[in-house]
Coordinates of C-alpha atoms and ligand atoms in Angstrom, one line a residue:
M1 CA -25.5 43.7 156.8
E2 CA -27.9 43.6 159.7
G3 CA -26.6 42.2 163.0
A4 CA -28.5 38.9 162.9
E5 CA -27.4 38.1 159.3
K6 CA -23.9 39.1 160.1
Q7 CA -23.9 36.4 162.9
A8 CA -24.9 33.9 160.2
L9 CA -21.7 34.5 158.4
I10 CA -19.2 35.3 161.1
A11 CA -19.1 32.8 163.9
P12 CA -19.1 34.5 167.4
N13 CA -16.5 33.4 169.9
G14 CA -14.9 31.1 167.4
K15 CA -17.9 28.8 167.1
A16 CA -19.6 27.9 163.8
V17 CA -23.2 28.8 163.5
G18 CA -25.0 26.1 161.6
G19 CA -24.1 24.8 158.1
S20 CA -20.6 24.2 157.1
S21 CA -17.7 26.0 158.6
I22 CA -14.0 26.7 158.2
E23 CA -11.8 25.9 161.1
V24 CA -8.8 28.3 161.1
R25 CA -5.6 26.9 162.7
N26 CA -2.3 28.7 163.0
P27 CA 0.0 26.9 160.5
A28 CA 3.1 27.7 162.7
T29 CA 1.7 26.2 165.9
G30 CA -1.3 24.1 164.9
A31 CA -3.3 26.0 167.5
Y32 CA -7.0 26.5 166.9
V33 CA -7.7 30.2 166.1
A34 CA -11.4 30.5 165.1
S35 CA -14.3 28.9 163.2
V36 CA -16.0 30.8 160.4
A37 CA -19.4 29.8 159.0
C38 CA -19.4 29.4 155.3
V39 CA -21.9 31.1 153.1
D40 CA -24.0 28.7 151.1
D41 CA -25.4 29.2 147.6
A42 CA -28.6 30.9 148.8
G43 CA -26.6 33.1 151.1
L44 CA -24.3 34.1 148.3
E45 CA -27.2 35.0 146.1
L46 CA -28.6 37.2 148.9
L47 CA -25.2 38.9 149.3
A48 CA -25.2 39.6 145.5
Q49 CA -28.8 41.0 145.6
R50 CA -27.8 43.3 148.5
G51 CA -24.6 44.3 146.9
R52 CA -26.5 45.3 143.7
A53 CA -29.1 47.2 145.6
A54 CA -26.5 49.2 147.6
Q55 CA -24.2 50.0 144.6
P56 CA -26.0 53.0 143.0
A57 CA -25.9 55.1 146.2
W58 CA -22.2 54.2 146.6
S59 CA -21.6 55.3 143.1
E60 CA -23.6 58.5 143.5
L61 CA -21.4 59.4 146.5
G62 CA -18.8 60.3 143.9
V63 CA -15.1 59.5 143.9
G64 CA -14.4 62.3 146.4
G65 CA -17.0 60.9 148.9
R66 CA -15.7 57.4 148.6
A67 CA -12.1 58.7 149.1
V68 CA -13.2 60.2 152.5
I69 CA -14.6 56.9 153.7
L70 CA -11.6 54.8 152.5
G71 CA -9.4 57.5 153.9
A72 CA -11.0 56.8 157.3
L73 CA -10.3 53.1 156.7
R74 CA -6.6 53.9 156.2
R75 CA -6.6 55.7 159.6
W76 CA -8.4 52.7 161.2
L77 CA -5.7 50.4 159.8
S78 CA -3.0 52.5 161.1
E79 CA -4.6 52.8 164.6
N80 CA -5.3 49.1 164.7
S81 CA -2.1 47.9 163.1
E82 CA -1.2 45.4 165.9
R83 CA -4.6 43.8 165.6
V84 CA -4.3 43.5 161.9
I85 CA -0.8 42.1 162.1
E86 CA -1.8 39.6 164.7
T87 CA -4.8 38.4 162.6
V88 CA -2.6 38.0 159.5
I89 CA 0.0 36.0 161.6
S90 CA -2.6 33.9 163.2
E91 CA -3.9 32.5 160.0
T92 CA -0.7 32.4 157.9
G93 CA 2.0 31.6 160.4
K94 CA 4.3 34.2 158.8
P95 CA 6.8 36.3 160.8
Y96 CA 5.8 39.6 162.3
E97 CA 8.0 41.5 159.8
D98 CA 6.4 39.9 156.7
A99 CA 2.9 40.8 158.0
Q100 CA 3.9 44.3 159.0
L101 CA 5.7 45.5 155.9
Y102 CA 3.9 43.5 153.2
D103 CA 0.4 43.0 154.5
L104 CA -0.2 46.0 156.7
G105 CA 2.2 48.2 154.7
Y106 CA 0.6 47.4 151.4
G107 CA -2.9 47.9 152.8
L108 CA -1.9 51.4 154.1
A109 CA -0.1 52.3 150.9
A110 CA -2.9 51.2 148.6
L111 CA -5.6 53.0 150.6
S112 CA -3.5 56.1 150.5
F113 CA -2.7 55.7 146.8
W114 CA -6.1 55.0 145.4
T115 CA -7.9 57.6 147.5
R116 CA -5.5 60.2 146.1
N117 CA -5.2 59.0 142.5
A118 CA -8.6 57.5 141.7
P119 CA -10.1 60.9 140.9
R120 CA -7.4 61.6 138.3
Y121 CA -7.5 58.1 136.8
L122 CA -11.3 58.1 136.6
Q123 CA -11.7 61.6 135.3
E124 CA -13.9 61.9 132.2
Q125 CA -12.3 63.2 129.0
R126 CA -13.8 65.7 126.5
F127 CA -12.4 66.0 123.1
F128 CA -13.0 66.5 119.3
A129 CA -12.7 63.6 116.9
H130 CA -9.8 63.2 114.6
T131 CA -11.8 62.3 111.5
P132 CA -13.4 65.2 109.6
L133 CA -16.6 63.2 109.2
L134 CA -17.3 64.1 112.8
A135 CA -16.5 67.8 112.5
G136 CA -18.4 69.9 115.0
R137 CA -19.2 67.0 117.3
R138 CA -18.0 66.9 120.9
L139 CA -17.1 63.7 122.6
V140 CA -17.1 62.7 126.2
T141 CA -15.7 59.4 127.5
R142 CA -16.5 58.4 131.1
Y143 CA -15.8 55.5 133.5
V144 CA -19.0 53.9 134.7
P145 CA -18.7 51.4 137.6
R146 CA -19.3 47.8 136.5
G147 CA -21.8 47.2 139.3
L148 CA -21.0 44.2 141.5
V149 CA -17.4 43.0 141.5
G150 CA -16.3 39.6 142.8
V151 CA -12.8 39.4 144.2
I152 CA -11.3 35.9 144.7
G153 CA -8.0 35.8 146.6
P154 CA -5.3 33.3 147.6
W155 CA -3.9 32.6 151.1
N156 CA -0.4 34.0 150.9
Y157 CA -1.0 37.7 151.6
P158 CA -4.6 38.0 152.9
L159 CA -4.5 41.8 153.0
V160 CA -2.7 42.4 149.7
N161 CA -4.2 40.1 147.1
S162 CA -7.6 39.8 148.6
F163 CA -8.6 43.0 150.3
G164 CA -6.0 45.0 148.3
D165 CA -7.9 44.6 145.0
C166 CA -11.2 45.6 146.7
I167 CA -9.8 49.1 147.3
P168 CA -9.6 50.2 143.6
A169 CA -12.9 48.3 142.9
L170 CA -14.6 50.2 145.7
M171 CA -13.0 53.5 144.7
A172 CA -14.4 53.0 141.1
G173 CA -17.9 53.0 142.6
N174 CA -18.6 49.3 142.7
S175 CA -19.9 47.1 145.5
V176 CA -17.7 44.2 146.2
I177 CA -18.0 40.6 147.4
L178 CA -14.7 39.2 148.5
K179 CA -14.2 35.4 148.6
P180 CA -10.9 34.9 150.6
S181 CA -9.0 31.6 150.6
E182 CA -10.6 29.2 153.0
L183 CA -7.3 29.0 154.7
T184 CA -7.2 32.7 155.6
P185 CA -10.7 34.2 155.9
L186 CA -10.0 36.2 159.2
T187 CA -8.2 39.2 157.8
S188 CA -10.9 39.8 155.2
L189 CA -13.6 39.5 157.8
L190 CA -11.7 42.0 160.0
M191 CA -11.5 44.4 157.0
A192 CA -15.3 44.1 156.6
E193 CA -15.8 44.9 160.3
A194 CA -13.4 47.9 159.9
G195 CA -15.1 49.1 156.7
A196 CA -18.5 49.1 158.5
E197 CA -16.9 51.1 161.4
C198 CA -15.5 53.6 158.9
G199 CA -18.8 54.3 157.1
I200 CA -18.8 51.9 154.1
P201 CA -22.5 51.5 153.7
D202 CA -24.2 48.1 154.4
A203 CA -23.6 45.5 151.6
V204 CA -21.2 47.7 149.7
F205 CA -18.3 45.5 150.9
Q206 CA -19.2 41.9 151.9
V207 CA -17.1 38.9 152.6
A208 CA -18.2 35.4 151.5
P209 CA -16.2 32.8 153.4
G210 CA -16.2 29.4 151.7
G211 CA -14.1 27.0 149.6
G212 CA -13.5 26.8 145.9
E213 CA -17.1 26.1 145.1
T214 CA -18.1 29.5 146.7
G215 CA -15.5 31.2 144.4
A216 CA -17.0 29.3 141.4
A217 CA -20.6 30.3 142.3
L218 CA -19.5 33.9 142.8
V219 CA -18.3 34.1 139.2
D220 CA -21.9 33.6 138.0
L221 CA -23.3 36.4 140.1
V222 CA -21.0 39.4 139.4
D223 CA -20.3 41.9 136.7
F224 CA -16.5 41.6 136.9
V225 CA -14.1 39.0 138.4
M226 CA -10.8 39.9 139.9
F227 CA -9.0 36.7 140.6
T228 CA -5.6 36.0 142.1
G229 CA -4.4 32.5 142.5
S230 CA -3.0 29.5 140.6
I231 CA -3.0 29.1 136.8
A232 CA -5.2 26.0 137.0
T233 CA -7.9 27.8 139.0
G234 CA -7.5 31.0 136.9
R235 CA -8.3 28.9 133.8
A236 CA -11.4 27.4 135.5
V237 CA -12.5 30.9 136.5
A238 CA -12.0 32.2 132.9
L239 CA -13.9 29.3 131.5
R240 CA -16.8 29.8 133.8
A241 CA -16.9 33.5 133.2
A242 CA -17.0 32.9 129.5
Q243 CA -20.4 31.4 129.9
T244 CA -21.8 34.8 130.8
L245 CA -19.1 36.8 129.0
T246 CA -18.2 38.3 132.4
P247 CA -14.9 40.2 132.1
V248 CA -12.1 38.9 134.3
S249 CA -8.7 40.0 135.4
L250 CA -6.3 37.2 136.4
E251 CA -3.2 37.5 138.5
L252 CA -1.7 34.1 138.4
G253 CA 1.4 32.2 139.2
G254 CA 5.0 33.2 138.6
K255 CA 8.5 31.6 138.3
D256 CA 10.5 34.8 138.7
A257 CA 14.1 34.5 137.8
L258 CA 17.3 36.5 138.5
I259 CA 20.1 36.9 136.1
V260 CA 23.5 37.7 137.6
L261 CA 26.2 38.8 135.2
D262 CA 29.9 39.3 135.5
G263 CA 30.7 42.7 137.0
A264 CA 27.6 42.8 139.2
D265 CA 27.7 43.7 142.8
L266 CA 27.6 40.1 144.0
E267 CA 27.1 41.0 147.7
R268 CA 24.0 43.0 147.0
A269 CA 22.8 40.4 144.4
A270 CA 23.1 37.7 147.0
N271 CA 21.3 39.6 149.7
V272 CA 18.5 40.5 147.3
A273 CA 18.3 36.9 146.0
V274 CA 18.0 35.3 149.4
F275 CA 15.5 37.9 150.7
Y276 CA 13.1 37.8 147.8
A277 CA 13.4 34.0 147.6
M278 CA 12.7 33.3 151.2
M279 CA 10.4 36.3 152.2
N280 CA 6.9 35.1 153.2
S281 CA 8.4 31.5 153.1
G282 CA 8.7 32.0 149.4
A283 CA 5.0 32.1 149.0
A284 CA 4.8 35.3 146.9
C285 CA 3.8 35.3 143.3
V286 CA 6.9 37.5 142.7
S287 CA 9.3 35.3 144.7
L288 CA 12.6 34.7 143.1
E289 CA 12.7 31.0 142.5
R290 CA 15.5 30.5 139.9
V291 CA 18.8 32.1 139.2
Y292 CA 21.0 32.2 136.1
A293 CA 24.5 33.1 137.1
E294 CA 27.3 33.7 134.6
S295 CA 30.0 31.0 134.9
T296 CA 32.8 33.5 135.6
I297 CA 31.1 34.5 138.9
Y298 CA 29.1 31.3 139.6
S299 CA 31.3 29.8 142.4
E300 CA 31.8 33.1 144.2
F301 CA 28.1 33.9 144.0
T302 CA 26.8 30.5 145.0
A303 CA 29.2 30.5 148.0
K304 CA 27.7 33.8 149.2
L305 CA 24.2 32.5 148.7
A306 CA 25.0 29.3 150.7
E307 CA 26.3 31.3 153.6
K308 CA 23.3 33.6 153.7
V309 CA 20.7 30.8 153.3
A310 CA 22.3 28.7 156.0
A311 CA 22.2 31.6 158.4
L312 CA 18.4 32.1 158.2
R313 CA 16.3 31.2 161.3
Y314 CA 13.1 29.5 160.6
G315 CA 10.2 28.3 162.8
A316 CA 7.2 29.6 164.7
P317 CA 7.3 33.3 165.0
H318 CA 7.0 34.7 168.5
G319 CA 7.1 38.5 168.1
P320 CA 9.3 40.9 166.1
G321 CA 12.7 39.7 165.3
S322 CA 12.1 36.1 166.4
V323 CA 12.5 34.3 163.1
D324 CA 13.3 35.1 159.5
V325 CA 11.2 32.5 157.7
G326 CA 7.9 31.3 159.1
A327 CA 5.4 28.6 158.4
I328 CA 4.1 27.1 155.1
T329 CA 0.5 28.2 155.3
D330 CA -1.0 25.6 152.9
E331 CA -0.2 22.0 153.9
R332 CA -0.5 20.9 150.2
Q333 CA 2.3 23.3 149.3
L334 CA 4.7 21.3 151.6
D335 CA 4.4 18.3 149.3
T336 CA 5.1 20.4 146.2
I337 CA 8.2 22.0 147.8
E338 CA 9.5 18.6 148.9
A339 CA 8.8 17.0 145.5
H340 CA 10.7 19.8 143.7
V341 CA 13.7 19.5 145.9
A342 CA 13.8 15.7 145.7
D343 CA 13.4 15.8 141.9
A344 CA 16.3 18.3 141.5
L345 CA 18.6 16.2 143.8
A346 CA 17.6 13.0 141.8
K347 CA 18.6 14.7 138.6
G348 CA 22.0 15.9 139.7
A349 CA 21.5 19.2 141.5
R350 CA 23.7 19.8 144.6
L351 CA 22.3 20.9 147.9
L352 CA 24.2 23.8 149.6
A353 CA 21.6 24.5 152.4
G354 CA 18.4 23.2 153.8
D355 CA 16.2 20.4 152.4
R356 CA 14.3 19.4 155.6
R357 CA 10.7 19.4 156.3
G358 CA 10.2 21.0 159.7
E359 CA 9.9 18.4 162.4
R360 CA 7.8 20.5 164.7
S361 CA 4.1 20.9 165.5
G362 CA 3.7 23.5 162.8
R363 CA 4.3 23.3 159.1
F364 CA 7.8 24.4 158.0
F365 CA 10.4 23.8 155.3
E366 CA 14.0 24.7 155.9
P367 CA 15.3 27.5 153.7
T368 CA 16.9 25.5 150.8
L369 CA 19.6 26.3 148.2
L370 CA 20.0 24.1 145.2
V371 CA 22.9 24.7 142.7
D372 CA 23.9 23.1 139.4
T373 CA 20.3 22.9 138.4
D374 CA 19.0 22.7 134.8
H375 CA 15.8 22.9 132.9
T376 CA 14.9 19.2 133.2
M377 CA 14.1 19.9 136.8
A378 CA 10.7 20.9 138.2
C379 CA 12.4 23.5 140.4
M380 CA 13.3 25.5 137.2
N381 CA 10.0 25.0 135.4
E382 CA 7.1 24.9 137.9
E383 CA 6.2 27.3 140.6
T384 CA 7.5 25.9 143.9
F385 CA 6.0 28.7 146.1
G386 CA 8.3 27.8 149.0
P387 CA 11.5 28.8 150.7
T388 CA 13.8 27.4 148.0
L389 CA 16.2 28.9 145.5
A390 CA 17.6 27.1 142.5
V391 CA 20.7 28.3 140.7
M392 CA 21.9 27.3 137.2
R393 CA 25.3 28.1 135.6
V394 CA 25.1 29.8 132.3
A395 CA 27.8 30.7 129.7
D396 CA 26.8 34.3 129.0
E397 CA 24.0 36.8 128.9
D398 CA 22.4 35.3 125.8
A399 CA 22.1 31.9 127.4
A400 CA 20.6 33.5 130.6
V401 CA 18.0 35.5 128.6
A402 CA 17.0 32.4 126.5
L403 CA 16.6 30.2 129.6
L404 CA 14.7 32.9 131.5
N405 CA 12.3 33.3 128.6
D406 CA 11.9 29.5 128.1
S407 CA 9.0 29.4 130.5
R408 CA 5.2 29.4 130.5
Y409 CA 5.4 32.0 133.3
G410 CA 6.0 35.7 132.7
L411 CA 5.3 37.6 135.9
G412 CA 8.6 39.2 136.9
A413 CA 12.4 39.0 136.7
A414 CA 15.5 40.7 138.1
V415 CA 18.8 41.5 136.6
F416 CA 22.1 42.3 138.3
A417 CA 24.7 43.6 135.8
R418 CA 27.8 45.7 135.6
D419 CA 25.9 49.0 135.6
A420 CA 22.3 50.3 135.3
A421 CA 22.6 50.8 131.5
E422 CA 23.6 47.1 130.9
G423 CA 20.9 46.0 133.3
E424 CA 18.2 48.0 131.5
R425 CA 19.4 46.7 128.2
V426 CA 19.0 43.1 129.4
A427 CA 15.7 43.9 131.0
R428 CA 14.2 44.8 127.7
R429 CA 15.0 41.3 126.3
L430 CA 12.9 39.6 129.0
A431 CA 9.4 38.3 128.3
V432 CA 7.8 39.2 131.6
G433 CA 5.5 41.8 133.0
A434 CA 8.1 43.6 135.2
V435 CA 11.8 43.6 135.6
C436 CA 13.9 45.0 138.4
V437 CA 17.5 46.1 137.8
N438 CA 19.8 45.6 140.7
D439 CA 16.7 44.8 142.8
A440 CA 13.8 42.3 142.8
A441 CA 10.0 42.2 143.3
I442 CA 9.9 45.6 145.0
N443 CA 8.1 47.0 141.9
Y444 CA 4.9 45.5 143.5
F445 CA 4.9 48.6 145.7
A446 CA 5.1 51.0 142.8
L447 CA 1.4 51.5 142.7
E448 CA 1.7 53.9 139.8
A449 CA 3.1 51.2 137.6
P450 CA 1.1 48.4 136.0
M451 CA 1.8 45.0 137.7
G452 CA 0.7 41.9 135.9
G453 CA 2.0 38.9 134.1
V454 CA 2.4 37.9 130.4
K455 CA 2.0 34.4 129.0
Q456 CA 0.2 32.1 131.6
S457 CA 1.0 34.5 134.5
G458 CA -2.1 36.5 133.9
L459 CA -4.5 38.6 132.0
G460 CA -4.8 42.3 132.8
V461 CA -2.9 44.3 135.4
R462 CA -3.3 45.7 138.9
H463 CA -2.0 49.1 139.8
G464 CA -1.5 52.1 137.6
P465 CA -4.3 53.7 135.7
D466 CA -5.5 50.4 134.2
G467 CA -5.5 48.9 137.7
I468 CA -8.7 51.0 138.5
R469 CA -10.1 51.6 135.1
K470 CA -10.7 47.9 134.6
F471 CA -13.3 48.1 137.4
A472 CA -15.3 50.4 135.2
S473 CA -16.8 50.1 131.7
Q474 CA -16.2 53.0 129.4
Q475 CA -19.0 55.0 128.0
T476 CA -18.7 57.4 125.1
I477 CA -21.2 60.3 124.7
L478 CA -21.2 62.0 121.3
I479 CA -22.8 65.4 121.2
T480 CA -23.9 66.9 117.9
P481 CA -24.6 70.6 118.1
R482 CA -28.1 71.9 117.2
W483 CA -26.7 74.0 114.3
M484 CA -25.8 70.9 112.3
P485 CA -27.7 70.7 109.0
R486 CA -30.9 68.6 109.2
R487 CA -29.6 66.4 106.4
E488 CA -25.9 65.8 106.0
P489 CA -24.2 65.1 102.6
Q490 CA -23.6 61.4 103.5
M491 CA -27.2 60.7 104.3
Y492 CA -29.9 59.2 102.1
A493 CA -30.7 59.4 99.2
Y494 CA -27.3 58.3 97.7
S495 CA -26.4 60.0 94.5
A496 CA -23.6 59.3 92.1
W497 CA -22.1 62.8 92.2
M498 CA -22.0 62.9 96.0
T499 CA -20.3 59.5 96.1
K500 CA -17.7 60.8 93.6
L501 CA -17.2 63.9 95.7
I502 CA -16.7 61.8 98.9
G503 CA -14.2 59.6 97.0
R504 CA -12.2 62.7 96.0
W505 CA -12.4 64.1 99.5
L506 CA -11.1 60.8 101.0
K507 CA -8.1 60.9 98.6
L508 CA -7.4 64.4 99.4
L509 CA -7.4 63.7 103.1
Y510 CA -5.6 60.4 103.2
G511 CA -3.8 60.0 99.9
R512 CA -0.7 62.0 100.8
R513 CA 2.7 60.4 101.5
A514 CA 2.9 58.7 104.9
S515 CA 4.9 60.6 107.4
T516 CA 7.5 58.8 109.5
T517 CA 7.3 58.4 113.2
P518 CA 10.0 58.4 115.9
E519 CA 9.4 54.6 116.3
H520 CA 10.1 54.0 112.7
P521 CA 13.1 56.2 111.8
E522 CA 12.9 57.5 108.3
P523 CA 15.7 55.6 106.6
A524 CA 14.5 52.2 107.8
A525 CA 10.9 53.0 107.0
K526 CA 11.8 54.3 103.5
R527 CA 13.8 51.2 102.8
L528 CA 10.7 49.1 103.7
L529 CA 8.5 51.2 101.5
R530 CA 10.8 51.0 98.6
A531 CA 11.1 47.2 98.9
A532 CA 7.3 46.9 99.1
R533 CA 6.8 49.1 96.0
R534 CA 9.4 47.0 94.1
R535 CA 7.6 43.8 95.1
A536 CA 4.3 45.2 94.1
S537 CA 5.6 46.3 90.7
G538 CA 7.2 43.0 90.1
D539 CA 10.8 44.3 89.8
Ligands
NDP601 P1 -5.8 28.8 144.2 O1 -5.9 29.0 142.7 O2 -5.8 27.4 144.7 O3 -7.0 29.6 144.9 C1 -7.2 30.9 144.8 C2 -8.6 31.3 145.2 O4 -9.5 30.7 144.3 C3 -9.0 30.7 146.6 O5 -9.8 31.7 147.2 C4 -9.7 29.5 146.2 O6 -10.6 29.1 147.3 C5 -10.5 29.9 145.0 N1 -11.0 28.8 144.2 C6 -10.6 27.5 144.2 N2 -11.3 26.9 143.2 C7 -12.1 27.8 142.5 C8 -13.0 27.8 141.4 N3 -13.2 26.6 140.7 N4 -13.5 28.9 141.0 C9 -13.3 30.1 141.7 N5 -12.5 30.2 142.7 C10 -11.9 29.1 143.2 O7 -4.5 29.5 144.7 P2 -3.8 29.5 146.1 O8 -4.8 30.1 147.1 O9 -3.2 28.2 146.4 O10 -2.7 30.7 145.9 C11 -1.5 30.4 145.4 C12 -1.4 30.8 144.0 O11 -1.7 32.2 143.8 C13 0.0 30.7 143.4 O12 0.0 30.1 142.2 C14 0.5 32.2 143.3 O13 1.5 32.4 142.4 C15 -0.8 32.9 143.0 N6 -0.6 34.3 143.3 C16 -0.5 35.2 142.3 C17 -0.4 36.5 142.6 C18 -0.3 37.5 141.5 O14 -0.4 38.7 141.7 N7 0.0 37.2 140.2 C19 -0.3 37.0 143.9 C20 -0.4 36.0 144.9 C21 -0.6 34.7 144.6 P3 -10.0 28.1 148.4 O15 -8.7 28.5 148.8 O16 -11.0 28.3 149.5 O17 -10.0 26.7 147.8

């Protein structure tokens, strides 16, 4: 972007330049941080035109060339880590540690991972076809960048869910327009500045500050939408994208649960539960929000939780180690958190820690532990997205599994059991995108593994091979050699004898007995076959 136009989007010295603007305030202190000019509809269309014009050259640079530039961005991020952390803290109010490990740490890891692995994941494949009809032909499948990708992100991790998804989109050869949450545009703008410094060509990566209407308008202008946010907005994005049949990937809300069974290491389970419930003020899609604890260990486990939650320090962060739990970034979220706690208490839950809205200049909610909860309560059914943890007593593993699965959400889950084998067995019964055994949520950092939700928690995945291939369309090239006959037997004109011959040939090829596969062990498969034959013959 040229200097003058850049000024139109990014307000210098914190002052808005014409049009509407976003005023960013630190949620932990209420202090003014900066004003950012919003992009209007015409400006957004201009960004889209420029992004499209810049994309072919970026694609032609090749995945290796793009890796060099995004590798330079990784170095920039490392060298400017304090500036990045400060920017994240200034707009989210989170503790230094949350910004350091999860925003900066993820950004570094993702830049390193995608620059290394994109060449492998995007490699084209050459092969021969399985069906004899194609004998002699060669096939090539290749990943072609979609063109212009729109990334729409939430406020909870400005570097992870907003810029983080731009990395594989860029590595796949697309140009990208990022629409960050209006609450947290500064980290994204900083990444645009850094990208330009590191050689990302003009208009290949652009940021479009604005509110929900900007996100909605962006959906109409791009070739692929990567959306992270709430289920309600995700649905609106999918509906809008359906008008143009634009493909979308949706990473939506979660209500991650923890199962704790008799025989588990309760001390570790309690530490993990409290950390992954309260980290980032509970504003993580993969936060633990509900716990199902077996009745035999329920009292001991909840006592441990109570002690650990009560010991947490919350408030405005002022440097490393100053607080454990920071601010609530989105003011509207405070009402939801308060409503869920009040609803649970009204319906008979017991409070073992917390329950107060912070009475300070910033926005806070005291880390809160609810026990004796049940599924009539919102805190067990709806995403709270705050520093709360709700625990329910269950009779046994079956009850825990049934309750965990009784949810419209299906993002992640965690299991603490007697040993790893039992944990893995329980994990396989859970209807979620990822399960951690003797751990929680940390799978988000396993960039090799797909991360995404089932049910209403999302469509598609980030990370793993599909986490970058989704930013490309697949093209197949079939190459028939010159020596093929000019007229093949299946071509016109049809003749009865050739049709008969093809019929015999198909029988010969596919008429033999089905072979069994490892997934369908022979005895079981044979039983099914015998039963089907008996039914067919009317025995
Ligand atoms: P929202 O759904 O409110 O907003 C997400 C983004 O969409 C924001 O940039 C928002 O803009 C924008 N937006 C709002 N309306 C529209 C629209 N009609 N069309 C297109 N874009 C629109 O989510 P939050 O920001 O409140 O984030 C919290 C949610 O995100 C939680 O539900 C959480 O679980 C989920 N999340 C999911 C993750 C996952 O990986 N599955 C990870 C992190 C969060 P603006 O903010 O400016 O209004």
